[in-house]
Amino acid sequence: MRYLSTILLALLSVTLLTLALVHTDGKYRDAIFGTPAAEPGKKLFDVESLNQVRRITLTDSEGKKATFQSEGNIWIAQEPWNDRADMLFIRTLFQFTASLEVQEVIPRKDLELRDFGLRKGNTRVSMYDAKGENICDYRIGRQAAWKVPVEDGKSTMGTSFIRLADKDLKHNIYLCSSPVNNIQNLFNNQFERFRDHHPFYFSHQFLDKTRIQNDEGEVVISRETLRSPWRITKPLDLRVDPTALADLFTNLARLRAVKVEDRANVTLPTAEQSDAHSREIAIHSDGMDEDFVLRVYLPEKEGETVALATVSNRPDTVFHLPMTSNDPGIISLSQFQTGVNDLRSKTMTHLNGPQLEKIIIKPQGSLPTLLARTTKTTWQVLRKNGYEAANQNAVISLMTAVTRDKIEKFVTDAASDLSPYGLDYPFLQLAFISFGGESLALAFGREPNGENIYAHLIGKPNIWQISPETLGKIAVHPWQWKTSHVWHIPKVDIEQITIHQNDSQPVNLKYAFFSEQWSATRGKTGEETDVTAELNPHRANNLLNSLESMEAQRWIGPMHPQALKALQTPDISISIKIKRVDDEGNDLPPITKTLRIANTPGNIITFAKVDTNPKSPDASDEDSYFLLNPDTAAKLKVNLFE
């Protein structure tokens, strides 16, 4: 009985110890029993634990080291150089480590490590947390021949031989796959690629000032707050070209040296030499105490392919920057557009269309055209009888001319006499007024010989030369603001439609709106023959619908010589007699609207014009000829009879 109680106590102790081990953290169990080999199909390292890494040491097979320490959102190399690390390659190393997936476990016993690239030429990767505790420690051997298909079945991942560095874990070699291929190339030349070859590391979202010193002088671009628009503030207060500024920031971020050296190993030009051959680009981020200044020492000899450079926040580093490059993936110094005319806005204005309430177009010697709108309506044009819908395409064309078309040439920024540019008596002025009451006005002039076209903001000394194509986008005639809808012919008021087509006899149609009945006659006045029985009512209805909805392809003005000549002998003429009543319901003499259509040879162009008889002030817009879509013209020439 005494032995039985002893046995029971021993069994109870073993049970409690087993339960304790089961509920003990994995690393303590591993310390007692040893770490088991990672299984095929599993990650070699715990991905979440890699988020705690704050220090990395790389060691080659000869014992040479590179150490990197995390400082906020960047990594700093502490050896073999005291410099910023390249974030791209730090991230690549993390991605490789996190993605290592075991494909096969190979027992180490009786194997030669050199056969796996794990003796000479291997690289040891050691990662630590902020307390200095090891997160992962492994050696990278050579690449293996085996490729692992990825899920999409269209590509493969490479594999490498990996060996854990811990002495208790060195008994296995792991064949691991990773989407990061050729990681071994990253460690060449004593880890040189991990030294950041980019002079700048910044986010353009937090920049508030950029200063450029070049052979033209100094250019300063700044903004009051991070939400304010950028402006050139020196040498003049000018609008910035957003595309040019974005290209500048992109090129600065992507600029990469072909070689980086310690300052102690390089002889830079003296102060006297550098003043004439140096350029500077400085950036400042919101909240920074000082600018980061890139100083480039241009070579004195022609044909040199690189320029030496320094950056103020990395004083111990000298960059060899490419002067030119034929590789589109490499940014060179020759690609930087840093002159004031390179960076300034190339458009006449930066108007915001939705904020505009009124536009006034004032040609010299003509009445102005007023466009207006509310926040809930589209643009309207003021006519004699009030506001009418404006041609929205003409509005778009006008806004394109003043906000998107590029200026051909910046003539001067200090004009005191406007007469050489014809701007003392401009032939055209445009005024833009916003809902907030802010206004802006443009003037356009020609030099005395009429060759070049100039423009400027009224009240500003900046003169630009613009292209004839840009000027041509601005509608200056009232007829250009007419919508594409040709006329208004209420069906209920139609008394008669008369069609003259080439040499055919005229056709007269009468339409009863309420009964939707048609009648037809053919022949000259006094010689008409009733042909109602032969008329196809469906075709007549389609003709009426086509007439009612007819739209101009483009208005071409009242003085178009080709249209004038063609319409003297029209291919078809359609006259519509419309009854009228006064405000008290009394009948007025009817009016007749006549549409004439003529094609050019080959039916390439279809001209058209509407005339009203008797002519009234309401029909002033009918003075303009217009182009008609050939398909529309074909619908109007349809045979109405069976």
XYZ file of C-alpha atoms in Angstrom:
642
model
C 0.000 0.000 0.000
C 2.892 2.316 0.814
C 4.386 1.744 -2.651
C 1.023 2.251 -4.292
C 0.651 5.777 -2.888
C 4.165 6.627 -4.053
C 3.369 5.430 -7.584
C 0.132 7.421 -7.647
C 1.960 10.593 -6.558
C 4.552 10.069 -9.285
C 1.876 9.593 -11.941
C 0.099 12.723 -10.714
C 3.355 14.722 -10.931
C 4.002 13.537 -14.483
C 0.435 14.446 -15.487
C 0.714 17.951 -13.999
C 4.107 18.463 -15.637
C 2.683 17.382 -19.013
C -0.257 19.770 -18.654
C 2.122 22.559 -17.711
C 4.237 21.936 -20.768
C 1.191 21.864 -23.021
C 0.138 25.302 -21.789
C 3.672 26.706 -21.802
C 4.780 29.156 -24.555
C 6.253 27.437 -27.600
C 9.721 28.931 -27.249
C 10.117 27.422 -23.768
C 9.039 24.004 -25.013
C 11.536 24.397 -27.856
C 14.240 25.228 -25.332
C 13.493 22.008 -23.463
C 12.863 19.601 -26.340
C 14.516 21.419 -29.259
C 12.871 23.275 -32.159
C 11.178 20.921 -34.606
C 11.962 21.257 -38.322
C 9.571 23.472 -40.320
C 7.235 21.346 -42.373
C 6.973 21.527 -46.174
C 4.231 23.934 -47.218
C 4.724 26.107 -44.128
C 6.398 29.487 -43.747
C 9.930 29.282 -42.439
C 9.436 32.274 -40.121
C 6.555 33.790 -38.211
C 5.479 36.711 -40.383
C 3.905 38.721 -37.557
C 7.104 38.655 -35.513
C 8.958 40.353 -38.389
C 6.949 43.504 -37.670
C 8.995 43.850 -34.483
C 12.358 43.975 -36.291
C 14.301 47.165 -35.560
C 17.856 46.070 -36.342
C 19.353 44.007 -39.175
C 22.852 42.635 -39.572
C 24.119 41.158 -42.833
C 27.317 39.100 -42.743
C 29.092 37.586 -45.725
C 31.132 34.399 -45.661
C 34.322 36.436 -45.126
C 32.946 38.047 -41.978
C 32.281 41.497 -43.444
C 29.175 43.094 -41.986
C 26.534 45.674 -42.743
C 24.312 46.824 -39.886
C 21.076 48.769 -40.225
C 18.999 50.428 -37.533
C 15.398 51.586 -37.839
C 14.889 55.283 -37.062
C 11.266 56.204 -37.502
C 10.229 55.594 -41.094
C 13.765 55.180 -42.452
C 16.658 52.797 -41.912
C 20.196 54.007 -41.207
C 23.320 52.034 -42.058
C 25.742 52.025 -39.110
C 28.455 49.958 -40.731
C 30.421 49.819 -42.996
C 29.130 53.381 -43.641
C 27.169 55.849 -41.582
C 24.499 56.688 -44.118
C 20.863 56.195 -45.074
C 19.873 52.740 -46.270
C 17.929 52.215 -49.483
C 14.350 51.553 -48.401
C 13.601 49.600 -51.572
C 16.176 46.931 -50.777
C 15.350 46.864 -47.064
C 11.733 46.154 -48.015
C 12.909 43.541 -50.529
C 14.838 41.757 -47.784
C 11.786 41.776 -45.514
C 9.594 40.509 -48.340
C 12.007 37.674 -49.072
C 12.249 36.671 -45.405
C 8.490 36.798 -44.829
C 7.677 34.844 -47.997
C 10.099 31.936 -47.508
C 8.033 28.782 -47.787
C 9.529 25.368 -47.107
C 9.390 23.023 -50.086
C 11.692 20.305 -48.774
C 13.619 19.573 -45.568
C 17.071 18.055 -46.182
C 18.938 16.523 -43.203
C 22.371 18.101 -42.835
C 24.189 14.898 -41.866
C 26.932 13.767 -44.271
C 26.268 16.680 -46.686
C 28.829 19.198 -47.929
C 27.593 22.732 -47.252
C 29.555 24.089 -50.211
C 27.312 22.080 -52.527
C 24.402 24.254 -51.379
C 26.283 27.550 -51.432
C 26.236 27.597 -47.633
C 29.975 27.743 -47.093
C 31.784 30.252 -49.293
C 29.604 32.990 -50.744
C 26.678 32.627 -48.350
C 25.049 35.576 -46.599
C 23.821 35.529 -43.025
C 20.728 37.576 -42.214
C 20.141 38.399 -38.553
C 17.125 40.412 -37.434
C 16.514 41.763 -33.911
C 13.757 43.605 -32.093
C 14.157 46.866 -30.151
C 15.416 44.957 -27.089
C 18.080 43.159 -29.080
C 16.330 39.792 -28.969
C 16.720 37.662 -32.058
C 13.689 37.461 -34.354
C 15.248 35.364 -37.088
C 18.751 34.280 -38.016
C 19.499 32.370 -41.197
C 21.979 31.878 -44.012
C 21.155 32.197 -47.694
C 22.858 29.731 -49.987
C 22.745 29.408 -53.732
C 19.705 29.291 -55.936
C 18.303 25.850 -56.704
C 17.246 24.630 -60.129
C 13.737 23.773 -58.977
C 10.986 26.265 -59.903
C 7.673 26.318 -58.064
C 4.504 27.117 -60.093
C 2.428 29.970 -58.706
C -1.330 29.800 -58.286
C -2.168 31.481 -61.603
C -0.266 28.738 -63.415
C 1.394 31.276 -65.709
C 4.705 31.811 -63.899
C 7.049 30.206 -61.406
C 8.943 31.148 -58.263
C 12.598 30.473 -57.723
C 13.958 28.439 -54.820
C 17.040 28.853 -52.615
C 18.832 26.792 -50.022
C 18.398 28.193 -46.508
C 20.048 27.136 -43.262
C 19.081 28.444 -39.839
C 22.072 29.912 -38.011
C 21.217 28.844 -34.467
C 23.503 25.996 -33.393
C 20.544 23.939 -32.221
C 18.768 24.391 -35.541
C 21.607 23.758 -37.993
C 20.872 20.087 -38.505
C 18.583 20.742 -41.498
C 18.872 22.518 -44.845
C 15.646 23.996 -46.206
C 14.759 24.311 -49.847
C 12.509 27.389 -49.795
C 10.535 29.210 -52.452
C 9.954 32.968 -52.629
C 8.454 35.343 -55.202
C 11.578 37.469 -54.690
C 13.981 36.015 -57.235
C 17.765 36.357 -57.359
C 18.012 37.712 -53.820
C 21.689 36.703 -53.845
C 22.513 39.559 -56.253
C 21.416 42.037 -53.614
C 24.443 41.231 -51.458
C 27.196 41.793 -54.039
C 30.064 44.283 -53.589
C 29.989 44.228 -49.812
C 26.283 45.123 -49.619
C 26.825 48.346 -51.584
C 23.291 48.333 -52.973
C 21.882 48.756 -49.477
C 23.489 52.202 -49.287
C 20.870 54.590 -50.594
C 22.017 55.916 -53.974
C 19.127 58.407 -54.068
C 20.159 61.867 -52.834
C 16.604 62.610 -51.654
C 14.060 60.587 -49.718
C 10.783 62.481 -49.285
C 7.030 62.504 -49.762
C 5.897 65.319 -52.046
C 2.644 65.559 -50.063
C 4.532 67.162 -47.169
C 6.719 69.536 -49.180
C 5.984 73.251 -48.805
C 8.955 74.833 -50.573
C 11.444 74.071 -53.335
C 14.358 76.304 -54.233
C 16.385 75.983 -57.430
C 19.652 77.759 -58.197
C 20.773 77.486 -61.803
C 22.472 79.558 -64.483
C 19.274 81.609 -64.928
C 19.233 82.611 -61.270
C 17.095 81.470 -58.367
C 13.580 80.041 -58.636
C 11.466 79.514 -55.524
C 8.229 77.518 -55.540
C 6.186 77.443 -52.342
C 2.755 77.157 -50.798
C 1.374 78.651 -47.589
C -0.110 75.406 -46.261
C -0.118 71.810 -47.434
C -3.608 72.398 -48.850
C -2.728 75.636 -50.616
C -1.883 75.741 -54.323
C 1.751 75.926 -55.375
C 3.030 79.213 -56.830
C 6.329 80.486 -58.126
C 7.273 83.237 -55.667
C 10.680 84.134 -57.070
C 11.787 85.779 -59.357
C 8.113 86.685 -60.016
C 4.759 85.755 -58.585
C 3.549 83.249 -61.199
C 1.212 80.306 -61.482
C 2.844 76.877 -61.531
C 2.419 74.258 -64.231
C 1.094 71.281 -62.188
C 2.474 68.752 -64.652
C 5.944 70.318 -64.722
C 6.026 70.478 -60.906
C 4.895 66.856 -60.590
C 7.625 65.827 -63.060
C 10.215 67.753 -61.032
C 9.232 66.013 -57.784
C 9.100 62.618 -59.497
C 12.531 63.073 -61.038
C 13.998 64.253 -57.728
C 12.646 61.185 -55.962
C 13.865 58.812 -58.696
C 17.281 60.431 -59.251
C 19.876 57.775 -58.439
C 23.652 57.911 -58.409
C 25.637 55.444 -60.485
C 28.123 55.355 -57.633
C 28.289 56.503 -54.005
C 31.502 57.196 -52.081
C 32.591 58.486 -48.698
C 33.373 62.189 -48.656
C 36.868 61.499 -47.352
C 37.759 59.589 -50.526
C 36.703 62.291 -53.022
C 38.196 65.666 -53.910
C 35.445 68.175 -54.620
C 35.966 71.459 -56.519
C 37.189 74.436 -54.519
C 34.868 77.315 -53.647
C 36.105 79.388 -56.620
C 35.627 76.506 -59.014
C 32.251 75.431 -57.673
C 30.543 78.813 -57.854
C 30.615 78.872 -61.654
C 29.860 75.202 -62.224
C 27.470 74.234 -59.430
C 23.701 74.013 -59.262
C 21.459 73.624 -56.230
C 18.045 72.134 -55.589
C 16.660 72.476 -52.062
C 13.470 70.996 -50.658
C 11.680 71.813 -47.426
C 8.970 69.766 -45.742
C 6.336 71.109 -43.406
C 7.668 71.105 -39.836
C 11.337 70.725 -40.846
C 13.904 73.043 -39.272
C 16.017 73.380 -42.400
C 16.139 72.676 -46.109
C 17.717 69.582 -47.591
C 20.070 70.944 -50.243
C 21.431 68.975 -53.205
C 24.531 70.657 -54.614
C 25.664 69.428 -58.034
C 29.187 70.149 -59.302
C 28.913 70.151 -63.067
C 32.010 68.867 -64.869
C 34.264 71.501 -66.421
C 35.148 69.305 -69.403
C 32.652 68.605 -72.145
C 31.739 64.993 -72.701
C 31.901 63.994 -69.031
C 29.133 61.508 -68.239
C 28.793 62.066 -64.486
C 28.692 64.985 -62.077
C 29.669 64.918 -58.416
C 27.047 65.984 -55.890
C 26.448 66.306 -52.160
C 23.302 66.611 -50.084
C 23.185 68.597 -46.834
C 21.620 65.947 -44.586
C 24.209 63.336 -45.652
C 27.471 65.295 -45.356
C 29.762 62.261 -45.491
C 28.451 61.047 -48.858
C 29.353 62.004 -52.424
C 27.092 61.000 -55.321
C 28.150 60.345 -58.909
C 25.047 61.449 -60.834
C 24.483 60.631 -64.526
C 24.562 63.649 -66.831
C 22.606 61.911 -69.608
C 21.008 58.539 -70.173
C 19.499 56.612 -73.070
C 17.723 54.291 -70.649
C 14.160 55.539 -69.968
C 14.320 53.908 -66.538
C 17.283 56.041 -65.440
C 16.789 59.673 -64.439
C 19.673 61.920 -65.489
C 20.458 65.560 -64.752
C 19.691 66.532 -68.342
C 16.029 65.597 -67.772
C 15.473 68.251 -65.108
C 13.485 71.257 -66.332
C 14.301 73.886 -63.718
C 14.010 77.241 -65.487
C 11.223 79.633 -64.533
C 9.589 79.198 -67.946
C 9.830 75.432 -67.581
C 7.948 75.470 -64.285
C 5.431 78.242 -64.809
C 1.928 77.539 -66.041
C 1.714 77.136 -69.799
C -1.974 78.079 -69.930
C -3.570 81.508 -69.858
C -5.673 80.813 -66.751
C -6.481 78.206 -64.137
C -10.195 79.013 -64.096
C -12.468 76.552 -62.338
C -15.474 76.141 -64.639
C -18.051 75.080 -62.012
C -17.320 78.254 -60.001
C -18.054 80.618 -62.899
C -21.351 82.512 -63.059
C -20.864 84.820 -66.052
C -18.685 85.105 -69.156
C -18.569 88.203 -71.333
C -17.154 88.029 -74.865
C -16.470 91.491 -76.259
C -15.109 91.669 -79.837
C -13.871 95.061 -80.995
C -16.595 96.941 -82.891
C -19.368 94.463 -82.045
C -21.912 94.068 -79.296
C -20.736 91.872 -76.425
C -22.119 88.385 -75.865
C -23.174 87.596 -72.303
C -23.258 84.039 -70.986
C -24.719 83.276 -67.579
C -25.773 80.340 -65.492
C -26.886 79.360 -62.003
C -25.552 76.537 -59.894
C -28.481 74.413 -61.132
C -28.578 75.310 -64.834
C -26.311 75.021 -67.843
C -24.944 78.052 -69.650
C -27.403 80.416 -71.334
C -26.809 83.237 -73.795
C -28.600 86.580 -73.619
C -30.719 87.302 -76.717
C -33.120 90.118 -77.583
C -36.002 88.261 -75.989
C -34.110 87.069 -72.921
C -31.858 84.164 -72.108
C -31.746 81.070 -74.308
C -29.789 77.858 -74.027
C -26.208 78.378 -75.178
C -24.212 76.030 -77.347
C -22.460 73.886 -74.716
C -19.820 72.755 -77.200
C -18.868 76.405 -77.745
C -18.556 76.832 -73.967
C -16.305 73.771 -73.735
C -14.192 75.034 -76.639
C -13.806 78.457 -75.012
C -12.790 76.978 -71.650
C -10.347 74.655 -73.388
C -8.692 77.641 -75.075
C -8.179 79.625 -71.861
C -7.467 76.793 -69.395
C -5.837 73.944 -71.342
C -4.251 75.163 -74.556
C -0.563 75.883 -74.098
C 0.913 79.307 -74.611
C 3.277 79.326 -77.586
C 5.786 81.738 -76.100
C 6.326 83.861 -72.997
C 7.153 87.187 -74.626
C 7.843 89.378 -71.602
C 6.963 89.657 -67.925
C 7.578 93.384 -67.686
C 5.632 95.079 -70.473
C 5.163 98.824 -69.855
C 3.960 99.626 -73.384
C 1.201 97.436 -74.809
C 1.109 98.980 -78.292
C 3.803 96.726 -79.877
C 1.475 93.811 -79.167
C -1.780 95.490 -80.215
C -3.004 95.201 -76.644
C -3.532 98.936 -76.180
C -6.606 98.486 -78.424
C -7.367 94.749 -78.175
C -9.517 93.161 -80.850
C -11.088 90.843 -78.269
C -11.664 90.866 -74.522
C -12.999 88.105 -72.304
C -14.274 88.582 -68.755
C -14.968 85.764 -66.292
C -16.964 86.353 -63.101
C -17.370 83.750 -60.360
C -20.321 83.184 -58.050
C -18.214 84.755 -55.323
C -17.843 87.987 -57.285
C -14.198 87.450 -58.232
C -13.328 88.466 -61.774
C -10.585 87.989 -64.324
C -10.219 89.544 -67.772
C -8.143 88.607 -70.805
C -7.251 90.814 -73.766
C -6.083 89.728 -77.228
C -4.131 91.787 -79.744
C -2.067 91.551 -82.917
C 1.229 93.174 -83.685
C 1.071 95.916 -86.360
C 1.843 93.530 -89.232
C -0.854 91.170 -87.963
C 1.434 88.157 -87.972
C 1.500 87.145 -84.305
C -1.345 86.992 -81.775
C -0.731 88.144 -78.219
C -2.719 87.915 -74.998
C -2.418 88.993 -71.385
C -4.346 89.294 -68.172
C -5.677 92.836 -68.057
C -3.702 94.763 -65.464
C -0.698 92.409 -65.597
C 2.606 93.044 -67.429
C 2.956 89.412 -68.618
C 2.577 89.066 -72.403
C 2.086 85.722 -74.132
C 2.030 84.671 -77.735
C -0.788 82.269 -78.561
C -1.571 80.158 -81.607
C -4.268 80.875 -84.219
C -5.748 77.491 -83.311
C -6.283 78.618 -79.725
C -7.896 81.866 -80.838
C -10.131 79.939 -83.232
C -11.666 78.025 -80.324
C -13.200 81.210 -78.920
C -16.681 81.890 -80.348
C -17.012 85.635 -80.935
C -20.162 85.784 -83.120
C -23.723 85.505 -81.771
C -24.585 82.711 -84.215
C -21.755 80.567 -82.792
C -23.570 80.441 -79.459
C -26.781 79.072 -80.962
C -27.551 75.499 -79.952
C -27.498 72.771 -82.550
C -31.307 72.755 -82.631
C -32.205 74.475 -85.905
C -35.757 75.702 -85.355
C -38.978 75.413 -83.422
C -41.951 74.214 -85.505
C -44.933 73.205 -83.341
C -46.811 70.398 -85.082
C -50.167 71.761 -83.953
C -49.581 74.997 -85.897
C -48.403 73.495 -89.201
C -50.742 74.381 -92.070
C -48.774 73.097 -95.046
C -45.437 71.591 -96.072
C -44.185 72.191 -99.606
C -41.272 70.176 -100.999
C -39.281 71.117 -104.113
C -36.687 68.514 -105.010
C -34.429 68.932 -108.052
C -36.521 68.660 -111.249
C -39.449 66.858 -109.620
C -42.856 68.431 -109.367
C -43.512 70.176 -106.039
C -45.378 68.228 -103.384
C -47.822 69.910 -100.987
C -48.659 68.187 -97.720
C -51.354 69.198 -95.289
C -51.468 67.808 -91.761
C -54.374 67.710 -89.287
C -52.693 67.528 -85.902
C -55.620 66.312 -83.799
C -56.767 63.635 -86.232
C -53.196 62.889 -87.410
C -54.434 62.793 -90.997
C -52.379 63.675 -94.048
C -53.442 64.900 -97.477
C -51.189 65.497 -100.481
C -51.159 67.155 -103.871
C -48.524 67.192 -106.599
C -47.906 69.891 -109.196
C -47.560 73.616 -109.614
C -50.050 76.064 -108.139
C -53.286 75.818 -110.093
C -52.243 72.486 -111.618
C -52.272 70.329 -108.471
C -53.303 66.697 -108.541
C -54.599 64.965 -105.422
C -52.226 62.126 -104.574
C -53.372 61.448 -101.004
C -54.141 57.853 -101.888
C -50.521 57.287 -102.930
C -49.030 58.945 -99.836
C -47.421 56.687 -97.227
C -48.536 58.228 -93.878
C -45.765 56.455 -91.971
C -43.084 58.056 -94.159
C -44.806 61.435 -93.827
C -44.765 61.118 -90.027
C -41.056 60.243 -90.120
C -40.400 63.285 -92.314
C -42.235 65.538 -89.866
C -40.300 64.075 -86.923
C -36.998 64.566 -88.763
C -37.874 68.191 -89.514
C -38.907 68.871 -85.943
C -35.756 67.354 -84.383
C -33.275 68.535 -87.024
C -29.907 69.667 -85.624
C -27.021 71.530 -87.189
C -23.768 69.691 -87.300
C -21.988 73.052 -87.112
C -22.927 76.694 -87.650
C -20.664 78.333 -90.239
C -21.844 81.948 -90.285
C -23.759 84.209 -92.675
C -20.864 84.957 -95.035
C -19.707 81.500 -96.060
C -18.965 81.775 -99.820
C -19.081 78.067 -100.600
C -22.441 77.656 -98.842
C -23.815 80.788 -100.517
C -22.925 79.465 -103.953
C -24.182 75.924 -103.346
C -27.558 77.031 -101.990
C -28.333 79.204 -104.984
C -29.377 75.928 -106.652
C -30.467 73.696 -103.734
C -30.981 69.956 -104.106
C -34.117 70.176 -102.009
C -36.203 72.973 -100.552
C -38.801 72.390 -97.817
C -41.201 75.230 -96.897
C -43.382 74.988 -93.797
C -46.336 77.353 -93.393
C -47.083 77.953 -89.723
C -50.200 79.702 -88.421
C -49.901 82.363 -85.740
C -52.144 84.064 -83.194
C -51.695 87.151 -81.068
C -51.869 87.312 -77.260
C -55.671 87.557 -77.439
C -56.067 84.518 -79.686
C -56.703 86.409 -82.889
C -55.264 84.979 -86.099
C -52.175 86.614 -87.550
C -50.787 86.159 -91.052
C -48.920 82.870 -91.208
C -45.161 82.692 -91.580
C -43.238 80.388 -93.859
C -39.940 78.828 -92.864
C -37.948 77.484 -95.787
C -35.104 74.998 -95.420
C -32.693 74.781 -98.348
C -30.201 71.908 -98.635
C -27.334 71.474 -101.105
C -24.555 68.914 -101.359
C -21.072 69.517 -102.683
C -19.856 67.186 -105.462
C -19.481 63.679 -104.095
C -21.878 64.490 -101.227
C -18.897 65.201 -98.992
C -20.403 68.315 -97.411
C -24.079 69.173 -96.931
C -24.868 72.889 -96.591
C -28.192 74.155 -95.292
C -29.964 77.376 -94.346
C -33.342 78.425 -92.970
C -35.136 81.610 -94.054
C -38.349 83.020 -92.622
C -40.902 85.018 -94.585
C -41.917 87.532 -93.493
C -38.644 88.067 -91.652
C -38.982 89.041 -87.998
C -36.488 90.124 -85.278
C -36.993 86.718 -83.674
C -35.392 85.092 -86.719
C -32.101 87.014 -86.551
C -30.186 83.800 -85.758
C -31.273 82.342 -89.113
C -28.699 84.459 -90.941
C -26.136 81.715 -90.422
C -25.575 78.830 -92.789
C -24.947 75.462 -91.196
C -23.629 72.004 -91.975
C -26.117 69.157 -91.956
C -25.359 65.557 -91.168
C -25.612 63.503 -94.409
C -27.831 60.942 -92.650
C -30.251 63.679 -91.631
C -30.272 65.068 -95.172
C -31.085 61.602 -96.514
C -34.112 61.317 -94.204
C -35.450 64.626 -95.559
C -35.159 63.436 -99.175
C -37.192 60.263 -98.650
C -39.799 59.244 -101.246
C -43.180 59.787 -99.572
C -45.265 57.834 -102.067
C -45.914 54.174 -102.674
